[in-house]
Amino acid sequence: MTVLAYGAPAADQPLSRMEITRRRPGPHDVRIEILYCGICHSDLHQVRSEWAGTHYPCVPGHEIVGRVAAVGEHVRSHKPGDLVGVGCIVDSCRRCADCDEGLENYCDGMVGTYNGPTADAPGHTLGGYSQAVVVHERYVLKITHPEDQLAAVAPLLCAGITTYSPLRHWGVGPGKKVGVVGIGGLGHMGVKLAHAMGAHVVAFTTSESKRADALALGADEVVVSRNPDEMAAHGKSFDFILNTVAAPHDLDAFLALLKRDGTMALVGAPATPHPSPNVFNLIMRRRSLAGSMIGGIPETQEMLDFCAEHGIVADIEMIRADQIEPAYERMLKGDVKYRFVMDIATMGN
């Protein structure tokens, strides 16, 4: 099946409209007509070969929301007409300990929604900047949000689960003081989710202008991290800090805010390493510096259900398919509140 997509033929060429081929659904496959696809910062890194190993043509997109068009003969979990999502994973080995535990995101054989190995032409997966996709039923998620929220649901498939997973893993909830560093595509979701989980949420930003926005998102307090007095007022007080910043920065300033046995988890992926933290900041109060990535399929479904129950979606700006390159340039400048979403219906215009 031939469909329209937006992709790049090489690292030094812009994304443009192209035709790609999707396989016919196999016995356990679901064919999805894509309605919306969120725009993730990692899309830009991958398509421009800022991360190693990009295969071309590269069609990005792993925040997919759409409607089931057809299913294979053995599919029982989804039916035509269902509203569904596809996140960052479309396959895994399905037999290792990680897969058995529903942690496909840590499987060594995890296949990404784009740029991952596949038997389908052209030999690597092609993502959600396209009219349709065919995915094994195991990796297709149910969407229960109201239909008028679907565009704003799309970023939950990456930004939502990237922040939800560490918040759940480290037990964020009532009675916990939680920091969220960075108020962007990831950070704004972290604030919303931590607030809905019942934690006392402190948002950290470098910009005074984001103070009101962070409070509106659900933060109980806002700290401008460039203000040493504001930072010092929170010393040794946090149970958990979620650091979403995707640029190298001083981690020690935030590690010093953790209680004994507190943890800071990094989910932002900078192009170059952070300055190495001072080990004494960790040793002297048994603090932990950790990392986390997306979530497995069961946890992603849990996150979607949690967000539907609590009325949580991303704050988005809708774009036409042919506006993707200007959107990338704006994203590099932080000029979006807080996530771009592509309206796939515009692809054929």
mmCIF file of C-alpha atoms in Angstrom:
data_model
loop_
_atom_site.group_PDB
_atom_site.id
_atom_site.type_symbol
_atom_site.label_atom_id
_atom_site.label_comp_id
_atom_site.label_asym_id
_atom_site.label_seq_id
_atom_site.Cartn_x
_atom_site.Cartn_y
_atom_site.Cartn_z
ATOM 1 C CA MET A 1 0.000 0.000 0.000
ATOM 2 C CA THR A 2 1.440 3.366 -1.052
ATOM 3 C CA VAL A 3 0.835 6.384 1.200
ATOM 4 C CA LEU A 4 2.069 9.946 1.417
ATOM 5 C CA ALA A 5 4.682 10.877 4.012
ATOM 6 C CA TYR A 6 7.049 13.674 4.953
ATOM 7 C CA GLY A 7 10.662 12.622 5.192
ATOM 8 C CA ALA A 8 14.227 13.498 4.283
ATOM 9 C CA PRO A 9 16.286 11.723 1.612
ATOM 10 C CA ALA A 10 19.564 12.800 3.275
ATOM 11 C CA ALA A 11 20.844 14.614 6.374
ATOM 12 C CA ASP A 12 21.505 17.842 4.488
ATOM 13 C CA GLN A 13 18.125 17.970 2.762
ATOM 14 C CA PRO A 14 14.847 19.283 4.205
ATOM 15 C CA LEU A 15 11.816 17.143 4.841
ATOM 16 C CA SER A 16 9.484 17.034 1.875
ATOM 17 C CA ARG A 17 6.499 15.075 0.676
ATOM 18 C CA MET A 18 7.263 11.588 -0.628
ATOM 19 C CA GLU A 19 5.535 8.298 -1.258
ATOM 20 C CA ILE A 20 6.305 5.288 0.931
ATOM 21 C CA THR A 21 5.047 1.707 0.988
ATOM 22 C CA ARG A 22 3.344 0.054 3.957
ATOM 23 C CA ARG A 23 3.021 -3.733 4.206
ATOM 24 C CA ARG A 24 -0.317 -5.492 4.030
ATOM 25 C CA PRO A 25 -1.548 -6.404 7.515
ATOM 26 C CA GLY A 26 -0.419 -9.838 8.652
ATOM 27 C CA PRO A 27 -2.465 -12.082 10.982
ATOM 28 C CA HIS A 28 -1.534 -10.030 14.083
ATOM 29 C CA ASP A 29 -1.193 -6.601 12.453
ATOM 30 C CA VAL A 30 -3.282 -3.458 12.771
ATOM 31 C CA ARG A 31 -3.454 -0.906 9.944
ATOM 32 C CA ILE A 32 -3.978 2.594 11.276
ATOM 33 C CA GLU A 33 -5.062 5.687 9.390
ATOM 34 C CA ILE A 34 -3.021 8.375 11.121
ATOM 35 C CA LEU A 35 -4.867 11.507 12.202
ATOM 36 C CA TYR A 36 -2.181 13.353 14.147
ATOM 37 C CA CYS A 37 1.518 12.963 14.888
ATOM 38 C CA GLY A 38 3.409 14.861 17.568
ATOM 39 C CA ILE A 39 6.763 16.454 16.796
ATOM 40 C CA CYS A 40 9.511 15.340 19.185
ATOM 41 C CA HIS A 41 12.943 16.960 19.562
ATOM 42 C CA SER A 42 14.471 13.544 18.880
ATOM 43 C CA ASP A 43 12.837 13.614 15.430
ATOM 44 C CA LEU A 44 15.015 16.588 14.568
ATOM 45 C CA HIS A 45 18.187 14.997 15.989
ATOM 46 C CA GLN A 46 17.607 11.781 14.041
ATOM 47 C CA VAL A 47 16.518 13.191 10.693
ATOM 48 C CA ARG A 48 19.470 15.602 10.599
ATOM 49 C CA SER A 49 21.887 12.821 11.587
ATOM 50 C CA GLU A 50 22.877 14.584 14.807
ATOM 51 C CA TRP A 51 22.499 11.160 16.392
ATOM 52 C CA ALA A 52 24.553 8.401 14.809
ATOM 53 C CA GLY A 53 23.079 5.721 12.597
ATOM 54 C CA THR A 54 20.303 7.480 10.705
ATOM 55 C CA HIS A 55 19.027 5.534 7.689
ATOM 56 C CA TYR A 56 17.570 7.351 4.704
ATOM 57 C CA PRO A 57 15.000 8.054 3.580
ATOM 58 C CA CYS A 58 14.094 9.030 7.151
ATOM 59 C CA VAL A 59 10.425 9.522 7.982
ATOM 60 C CA PRO A 60 10.256 10.575 11.660
ATOM 61 C CA GLY A 61 7.340 10.520 14.067
ATOM 62 C CA HIS A 62 6.602 8.359 17.120
ATOM 63 C CA GLU A 63 3.671 10.166 18.724
ATOM 64 C CA ILE A 64 0.894 8.693 16.592
ATOM 65 C CA VAL A 65 -2.862 8.870 17.076
ATOM 66 C CA GLY A 66 -5.242 7.427 14.526
ATOM 67 C CA ARG A 67 -8.168 5.190 13.701
ATOM 68 C CA VAL A 68 -8.003 1.460 12.992
ATOM 69 C CA ALA A 69 -8.708 0.820 9.308
ATOM 70 C CA ALA A 70 -8.154 -2.952 9.184
ATOM 71 C CA VAL A 71 -6.909 -5.805 11.357
ATOM 72 C CA GLY A 72 -5.356 -9.204 10.730
ATOM 73 C CA GLU A 73 -7.400 -12.355 11.143
ATOM 74 C CA HIS A 74 -5.999 -13.172 14.614
ATOM 75 C CA VAL A 75 -6.305 -9.686 16.114
ATOM 76 C CA ARG A 76 -8.729 -9.586 19.048
ATOM 77 C CA SER A 77 -7.582 -6.483 20.941
ATOM 78 C CA HIS A 78 -8.558 -3.884 18.315
ATOM 79 C CA LYS A 79 -11.226 -3.533 15.632
ATOM 80 C CA PRO A 80 -11.859 -1.180 12.688
ATOM 81 C CA GLY A 81 -13.010 2.224 13.871
ATOM 82 C CA ASP A 82 -11.168 2.103 17.209
ATOM 83 C CA LEU A 83 -9.128 5.136 18.233
ATOM 84 C CA VAL A 84 -5.574 4.002 18.930
ATOM 85 C CA GLY A 85 -2.043 5.235 19.468
ATOM 86 C CA VAL A 86 1.469 4.112 18.623
ATOM 87 C CA GLY A 87 4.437 5.393 20.569
ATOM 88 C CA CYS A 88 8.164 4.873 20.251
ATOM 89 C CA ILE A 89 8.115 1.058 19.957
ATOM 90 C CA VAL A 90 6.763 -1.130 17.134
ATOM 91 C CA ASP A 91 8.584 -4.385 17.904
ATOM 92 C CA SER A 92 10.899 -6.165 20.336
ATOM 93 C CA CYS A 93 12.291 -9.664 20.789
ATOM 94 C CA ARG A 94 9.183 -10.724 22.817
ATOM 95 C CA ARG A 95 11.125 -13.409 24.719
ATOM 96 C CA CYS A 96 13.688 -11.715 27.005
ATOM 97 C CA ALA A 97 13.162 -10.843 30.680
ATOM 98 C CA ASP A 98 12.458 -7.216 29.799
ATOM 99 C CA CYS A 99 9.714 -8.144 27.335
ATOM 100 C CA ASP A 100 8.253 -10.709 29.755
ATOM 101 C CA GLU A 101 7.972 -7.949 32.366
ATOM 102 C CA GLY A 102 6.328 -5.501 29.956
ATOM 103 C CA LEU A 103 9.486 -3.418 29.740
ATOM 104 C CA GLU A 104 9.956 -3.653 25.984
ATOM 105 C CA ASN A 105 11.611 -0.238 26.055
ATOM 106 C CA TYR A 106 14.701 -1.838 27.645
ATOM 107 C CA CYS A 107 14.805 -4.871 25.327
ATOM 108 C CA ASP A 108 18.050 -5.131 23.356
ATOM 109 C CA GLY A 109 15.898 -6.024 20.356
ATOM 110 C CA MET A 110 13.527 -3.069 20.668
ATOM 111 C CA VAL A 111 12.576 -1.673 17.254
ATOM 112 C CA GLY A 112 11.825 2.024 17.133
ATOM 113 C CA THR A 113 8.841 3.402 15.245
ATOM 114 C CA TYR A 114 11.297 4.931 12.805
ATOM 115 C CA ASN A 115 14.920 4.202 11.916
ATOM 116 C CA GLY A 116 14.704 0.676 13.363
ATOM 117 C CA PRO A 117 15.520 -2.561 11.487
ATOM 118 C CA THR A 118 12.633 -4.247 9.691
ATOM 119 C CA ALA A 119 11.996 -6.716 6.907
ATOM 120 C CA ASP A 120 9.733 -4.165 5.239
ATOM 121 C CA ALA A 121 11.156 -1.971 2.483
ATOM 122 C CA PRO A 122 13.381 0.051 2.661
ATOM 123 C CA GLY A 123 14.874 -2.107 5.467
ATOM 124 C CA HIS A 124 14.189 0.313 8.304
ATOM 125 C CA THR A 125 11.008 1.547 9.947
ATOM 126 C CA LEU A 126 9.300 4.698 8.713
ATOM 127 C CA GLY A 127 7.425 6.782 11.247
ATOM 128 C CA GLY A 128 4.263 8.731 11.814
ATOM 129 C CA TYR A 129 4.749 11.718 9.534
ATOM 130 C CA SER A 130 2.622 9.677 7.134
ATOM 131 C CA GLN A 131 -0.956 8.852 6.262
ATOM 132 C CA ALA A 132 -0.950 5.287 7.585
ATOM 133 C CA VAL A 133 1.106 2.732 9.468
ATOM 134 C CA VAL A 134 0.901 -1.036 10.026
ATOM 135 C CA VAL A 135 1.900 -2.273 13.498
ATOM 136 C CA HIS A 136 1.744 -5.583 15.371
ATOM 137 C CA GLU A 137 -1.218 -5.510 17.773
ATOM 138 C CA ARG A 138 1.048 -5.883 20.843
ATOM 139 C CA TYR A 139 2.396 -2.363 20.292
ATOM 140 C CA VAL A 140 -0.932 -0.629 19.558
ATOM 141 C CA LEU A 141 -2.521 1.312 22.445
ATOM 142 C CA LYS A 142 -6.148 2.136 23.196
ATOM 143 C CA ILE A 143 -7.174 5.810 23.301
ATOM 144 C CA THR A 144 -10.156 6.669 25.532
ATOM 145 C CA HIS A 145 -9.896 10.476 25.557
ATOM 146 C CA PRO A 146 -12.735 12.410 23.906
ATOM 147 C CA GLU A 147 -12.329 12.638 20.160
ATOM 148 C CA ASP A 148 -11.933 16.424 20.211
ATOM 149 C CA GLN A 149 -8.747 15.989 22.294
ATOM 150 C CA LEU A 150 -6.988 13.563 19.954
ATOM 151 C CA ALA A 151 -4.427 16.014 18.595
ATOM 152 C CA ALA A 152 -3.355 16.932 22.138
ATOM 153 C CA VAL A 153 -3.190 13.237 23.084
ATOM 154 C CA ALA A 154 -0.497 12.518 20.481
ATOM 155 C CA PRO A 155 2.463 13.895 22.526
ATOM 156 C CA LEU A 156 1.482 11.645 25.432
ATOM 157 C CA LEU A 157 2.899 8.739 23.401
ATOM 158 C CA CYS A 158 6.436 10.056 23.980
ATOM 159 C CA ALA A 159 6.529 13.152 26.184
ATOM 160 C CA GLY A 160 3.792 11.762 28.406
ATOM 161 C CA ILE A 161 5.275 8.328 29.001
ATOM 162 C CA THR A 162 8.841 9.674 29.258
ATOM 163 C CA THR A 163 7.789 11.682 32.308
ATOM 164 C CA TYR A 164 5.133 9.319 33.700
ATOM 165 C CA SER A 165 7.454 6.305 33.881
ATOM 166 C CA PRO A 166 10.057 7.788 36.269
ATOM 167 C CA LEU A 167 7.398 9.489 38.365
ATOM 168 C CA ARG A 168 5.708 6.112 38.874
ATOM 169 C CA HIS A 169 8.945 4.165 39.317
ATOM 170 C CA TRP A 170 10.195 6.439 42.101
ATOM 171 C CA GLY A 171 6.849 6.479 43.887
ATOM 172 C CA VAL A 172 5.722 10.059 43.369
ATOM 173 C CA GLY A 173 2.454 10.766 45.159
ATOM 174 C CA PRO A 174 0.888 12.459 48.192
ATOM 175 C CA GLY A 175 3.413 13.557 50.804
ATOM 176 C CA LYS A 176 6.285 13.756 48.323
ATOM 177 C CA LYS A 177 8.053 16.958 47.291
ATOM 178 C CA VAL A 178 8.932 16.731 43.613
ATOM 179 C CA GLY A 179 10.929 19.046 41.389
ATOM 180 C CA VAL A 180 10.570 19.300 37.616
ATOM 181 C CA VAL A 181 13.517 20.952 35.880
ATOM 182 C CA GLY A 182 12.673 22.619 32.580
ATOM 183 C CA ILE A 183 9.237 23.749 31.391
ATOM 184 C CA GLY A 184 9.161 22.539 27.794
ATOM 185 C CA GLY A 185 7.714 19.625 25.855
ATOM 186 C CA LEU A 186 8.705 17.120 28.543
ATOM 187 C CA GLY A 187 8.664 19.392 31.573
ATOM 188 C CA HIS A 188 5.147 20.708 31.098
ATOM 189 C CA MET A 189 3.916 17.101 31.060
ATOM 190 C CA GLY A 190 5.978 16.288 34.158
ATOM 191 C CA VAL A 191 4.335 19.130 36.084
ATOM 192 C CA LYS A 192 0.822 18.084 35.034
ATOM 193 C CA LEU A 193 1.403 14.416 35.879
ATOM 194 C CA ALA A 194 3.148 14.967 39.220
ATOM 195 C CA HIS A 195 0.351 17.338 40.242
ATOM 196 C CA ALA A 196 -2.309 14.772 39.284
ATOM 197 C CA MET A 197 -0.439 12.132 41.310
ATOM 198 C CA GLY A 198 -0.875 14.301 44.401
ATOM 199 C CA ALA A 199 2.709 15.464 44.950
ATOM 200 C CA HIS A 200 3.836 18.929 46.017
ATOM 201 C CA VAL A 201 5.347 20.130 42.728
ATOM 202 C CA VAL A 202 8.113 22.699 42.340
ATOM 203 C CA ALA A 203 8.914 23.771 38.787
ATOM 204 C CA PHE A 204 12.418 24.978 37.928
ATOM 205 C CA THR A 205 12.965 27.341 35.028
ATOM 206 C CA THR A 206 15.731 29.673 33.912
ATOM 207 C CA SER A 207 13.148 32.210 32.780
ATOM 208 C CA GLU A 208 11.122 34.480 35.045
ATOM 209 C CA SER A 209 8.624 34.783 32.190
ATOM 210 C CA LYS A 210 7.607 31.133 32.645
ATOM 211 C CA ARG A 211 6.630 31.512 36.294
ATOM 212 C CA ALA A 212 2.936 32.153 35.616
ATOM 213 C CA ASP A 213 2.815 29.413 32.981
ATOM 214 C CA ALA A 214 4.278 26.835 35.376
ATOM 215 C CA LEU A 215 1.753 27.704 38.068
ATOM 216 C CA ALA A 216 -1.058 27.391 35.526
ATOM 217 C CA LEU A 217 0.209 23.913 34.589
ATOM 218 C CA GLY A 218 -0.171 22.769 38.197
ATOM 219 C CA ALA A 219 3.066 23.674 39.978
ATOM 220 C CA ASP A 220 2.676 24.613 43.647
ATOM 221 C CA GLU A 221 5.861 26.697 43.556
ATOM 222 C CA VAL A 222 8.222 27.979 40.881
ATOM 223 C CA VAL A 223 11.973 28.521 41.269
ATOM 224 C CA VAL A 224 14.072 30.539 38.835
ATOM 225 C CA SER A 225 17.197 28.395 38.882
ATOM 226 C CA ARG A 226 19.483 31.342 38.089
ATOM 227 C CA ASN A 227 18.478 32.936 41.392
ATOM 228 C CA PRO A 228 20.802 31.533 44.113
ATOM 229 C CA ASP A 229 18.542 32.637 46.945
ATOM 230 C CA GLU A 230 15.522 30.858 45.483
ATOM 231 C CA MET A 231 17.609 27.716 44.979
ATOM 232 C CA ALA A 232 19.101 27.829 48.484
ATOM 233 C CA ALA A 233 15.656 28.071 50.048
ATOM 234 C CA HIS A 234 14.956 24.507 48.863
ATOM 235 C CA GLY A 235 18.215 22.873 49.968
ATOM 236 C CA LYS A 236 17.999 19.205 51.064
ATOM 237 C CA SER A 237 14.205 19.143 50.729
ATOM 238 C CA PHE A 238 13.247 17.114 47.637
ATOM 239 C CA ASP A 239 12.295 13.460 47.559
ATOM 240 C CA PHE A 240 12.599 13.329 43.785
ATOM 241 C CA ILE A 241 13.635 15.612 40.931
ATOM 242 C CA LEU A 242 12.721 14.963 37.309
ATOM 243 C CA ASN A 243 15.265 16.700 35.084
ATOM 244 C CA THR A 244 13.901 17.165 31.554
ATOM 245 C CA VAL A 245 16.504 19.584 30.177
ATOM 246 C CA ALA A 246 18.046 18.427 26.891
ATOM 247 C CA ALA A 247 21.129 20.657 27.095
ATOM 248 C CA PRO A 248 24.331 20.228 29.132
ATOM 249 C CA HIS A 249 24.127 21.993 32.499
ATOM 250 C CA ASP A 250 25.354 21.906 36.091
ATOM 251 C CA LEU A 251 23.716 18.921 37.788
ATOM 252 C CA ASP A 252 25.257 19.689 41.206
ATOM 253 C CA ALA A 253 22.976 22.674 41.731
ATOM 254 C CA PHE A 254 19.975 20.325 41.684
ATOM 255 C CA LEU A 255 21.589 17.342 43.433
ATOM 256 C CA ALA A 256 22.187 19.616 46.440
ATOM 257 C CA LEU A 257 18.425 20.079 46.727
ATOM 258 C CA LEU A 258 17.741 16.383 47.346
ATOM 259 C CA LYS A 259 17.059 14.934 50.770
ATOM 260 C CA ARG A 260 19.069 12.021 52.066
ATOM 261 C CA ASP A 261 18.214 9.082 49.778
ATOM 262 C CA GLY A 262 16.612 11.399 47.235
ATOM 263 C CA THR A 263 16.914 10.740 43.503
ATOM 264 C CA MET A 264 17.269 12.932 40.446
ATOM 265 C CA ALA A 265 16.292 11.177 37.208
ATOM 266 C CA LEU A 266 17.471 12.480 33.852
ATOM 267 C CA VAL A 267 15.140 12.141 30.875
ATOM 268 C CA GLY A 268 16.517 14.913 28.652
ATOM 269 C CA ALA A 269 19.070 13.708 26.083
ATOM 270 C CA PRO A 270 21.663 16.425 25.324
ATOM 271 C CA ALA A 271 23.779 16.214 22.181
ATOM 272 C CA THR A 272 26.937 16.547 24.329
ATOM 273 C CA PRO A 273 27.528 15.305 27.908
ATOM 274 C CA HIS A 274 26.664 17.150 31.093
ATOM 275 C CA PRO A 275 29.614 18.366 33.180
ATOM 276 C CA SER A 276 30.511 15.555 35.552
ATOM 277 C CA PRO A 277 28.779 15.971 38.933
ATOM 278 C CA ASN A 278 30.727 16.254 42.183
ATOM 279 C CA VAL A 279 30.715 12.782 43.717
ATOM 280 C CA PHE A 280 30.533 14.237 47.242
ATOM 281 C CA ASN A 281 27.074 15.613 46.442
ATOM 282 C CA LEU A 282 26.027 11.984 46.081
ATOM 283 C CA ILE A 283 28.123 10.314 48.775
ATOM 284 C CA MET A 284 27.426 12.626 51.691
ATOM 285 C CA ARG A 285 23.638 12.132 51.660
ATOM 286 C CA ARG A 286 23.317 8.817 49.825
ATOM 287 C CA ARG A 287 21.688 10.569 46.882
ATOM 288 C CA SER A 288 21.141 8.926 43.520
ATOM 289 C CA LEU A 289 21.538 10.210 39.971
ATOM 290 C CA ALA A 290 19.535 8.043 37.593
ATOM 291 C CA GLY A 291 18.194 7.869 34.070
ATOM 292 C CA SER A 292 14.913 6.738 32.553
ATOM 293 C CA MET A 293 13.496 6.254 29.056
ATOM 294 C CA ILE A 294 9.901 6.074 27.849
ATOM 295 C CA GLY A 295 8.058 3.019 29.232
ATOM 296 C CA GLY A 296 6.927 -0.429 28.188
ATOM 297 C CA ILE A 297 3.607 -1.082 26.487
ATOM 298 C CA PRO A 298 1.626 -1.913 29.677
ATOM 299 C CA GLU A 299 2.877 1.217 31.453
ATOM 300 C CA THR A 300 2.163 3.361 28.381
ATOM 301 C CA GLN A 301 -1.420 2.094 28.376
ATOM 302 C CA GLU A 302 -1.613 2.810 32.118
ATOM 303 C CA MET A 303 -0.393 6.355 31.453
ATOM 304 C CA LEU A 304 -2.983 6.937 28.727
ATOM 305 C CA ASP A 305 -5.764 5.670 30.985
ATOM 306 C CA PHE A 306 -4.513 7.834 33.867
ATOM 307 C CA CYS A 307 -4.435 10.906 31.632
ATOM 308 C CA ALA A 308 -7.934 10.205 30.302
ATOM 309 C CA GLU A 309 -9.245 9.809 33.851
ATOM 310 C CA HIS A 310 -7.641 13.077 34.993
ATOM 311 C CA GLY A 311 -8.311 15.081 31.828
ATOM 312 C CA ILE A 312 -4.616 15.465 31.005
ATOM 313 C CA VAL A 313 -3.387 16.273 27.491
ATOM 314 C CA ALA A 314 -0.400 18.156 26.136
ATOM 315 C CA ASP A 315 -0.440 21.877 25.384
ATOM 316 C CA ILE A 316 0.005 21.943 21.621
ATOM 317 C CA GLU A 317 0.293 24.047 18.509
ATOM 318 C CA MET A 318 -1.105 22.417 15.379
ATOM 319 C CA ILE A 319 0.835 22.654 12.136
ATOM 320 C CA ARG A 320 0.276 21.645 8.536
ATOM 321 C CA ALA A 321 2.548 18.940 7.153
ATOM 322 C CA ASP A 322 4.330 21.429 4.913
ATOM 323 C CA GLN A 323 5.215 23.583 7.946
ATOM 324 C CA ILE A 324 7.510 20.963 9.473
ATOM 325 C CA GLU A 325 10.842 22.637 8.634
ATOM 326 C CA PRO A 326 9.840 26.031 10.112
ATOM 327 C CA ALA A 327 8.493 24.145 13.140
ATOM 328 C CA TYR A 328 11.896 22.466 13.593
ATOM 329 C CA GLU A 329 13.632 25.847 13.556
ATOM 330 C CA ARG A 330 11.182 27.239 16.095
ATOM 331 C CA MET A 331 11.625 24.138 18.255
ATOM 332 C CA LEU A 332 15.397 24.739 18.315
ATOM 333 C CA LYS A 333 14.703 28.219 19.700
ATOM 334 C CA GLY A 334 12.203 26.945 22.274
ATOM 335 C CA ASP A 335 9.486 28.872 20.459
ATOM 336 C CA VAL A 336 6.550 26.536 21.132
ATOM 337 C CA LYS A 337 4.142 26.005 24.037
ATOM 338 C CA TYR A 338 4.791 23.202 24.370
ATOM 339 C CA ARG A 339 4.544 20.647 21.581
ATOM 340 C CA PHE A 340 3.954 20.841 17.834
ATOM 341 C CA VAL A 341 1.473 18.354 16.357
ATOM 342 C CA MET A 342 1.123 17.638 12.650
ATOM 343 C CA ASP A 343 -2.374 17.457 11.186
ATOM 344 C CA ILE A 344 -1.974 14.510 8.830
ATOM 345 C CA ALA A 345 -5.090 15.461 6.865
ATOM 346 C CA THR A 346 -3.078 18.350 5.392
ATOM 347 C CA MET A 347 -0.523 15.981 3.851
ATOM 348 C CA GLY A 348 -2.554 15.389 0.708
ATOM 349 C CA ASN A 349 -3.304 19.076 0.079
#
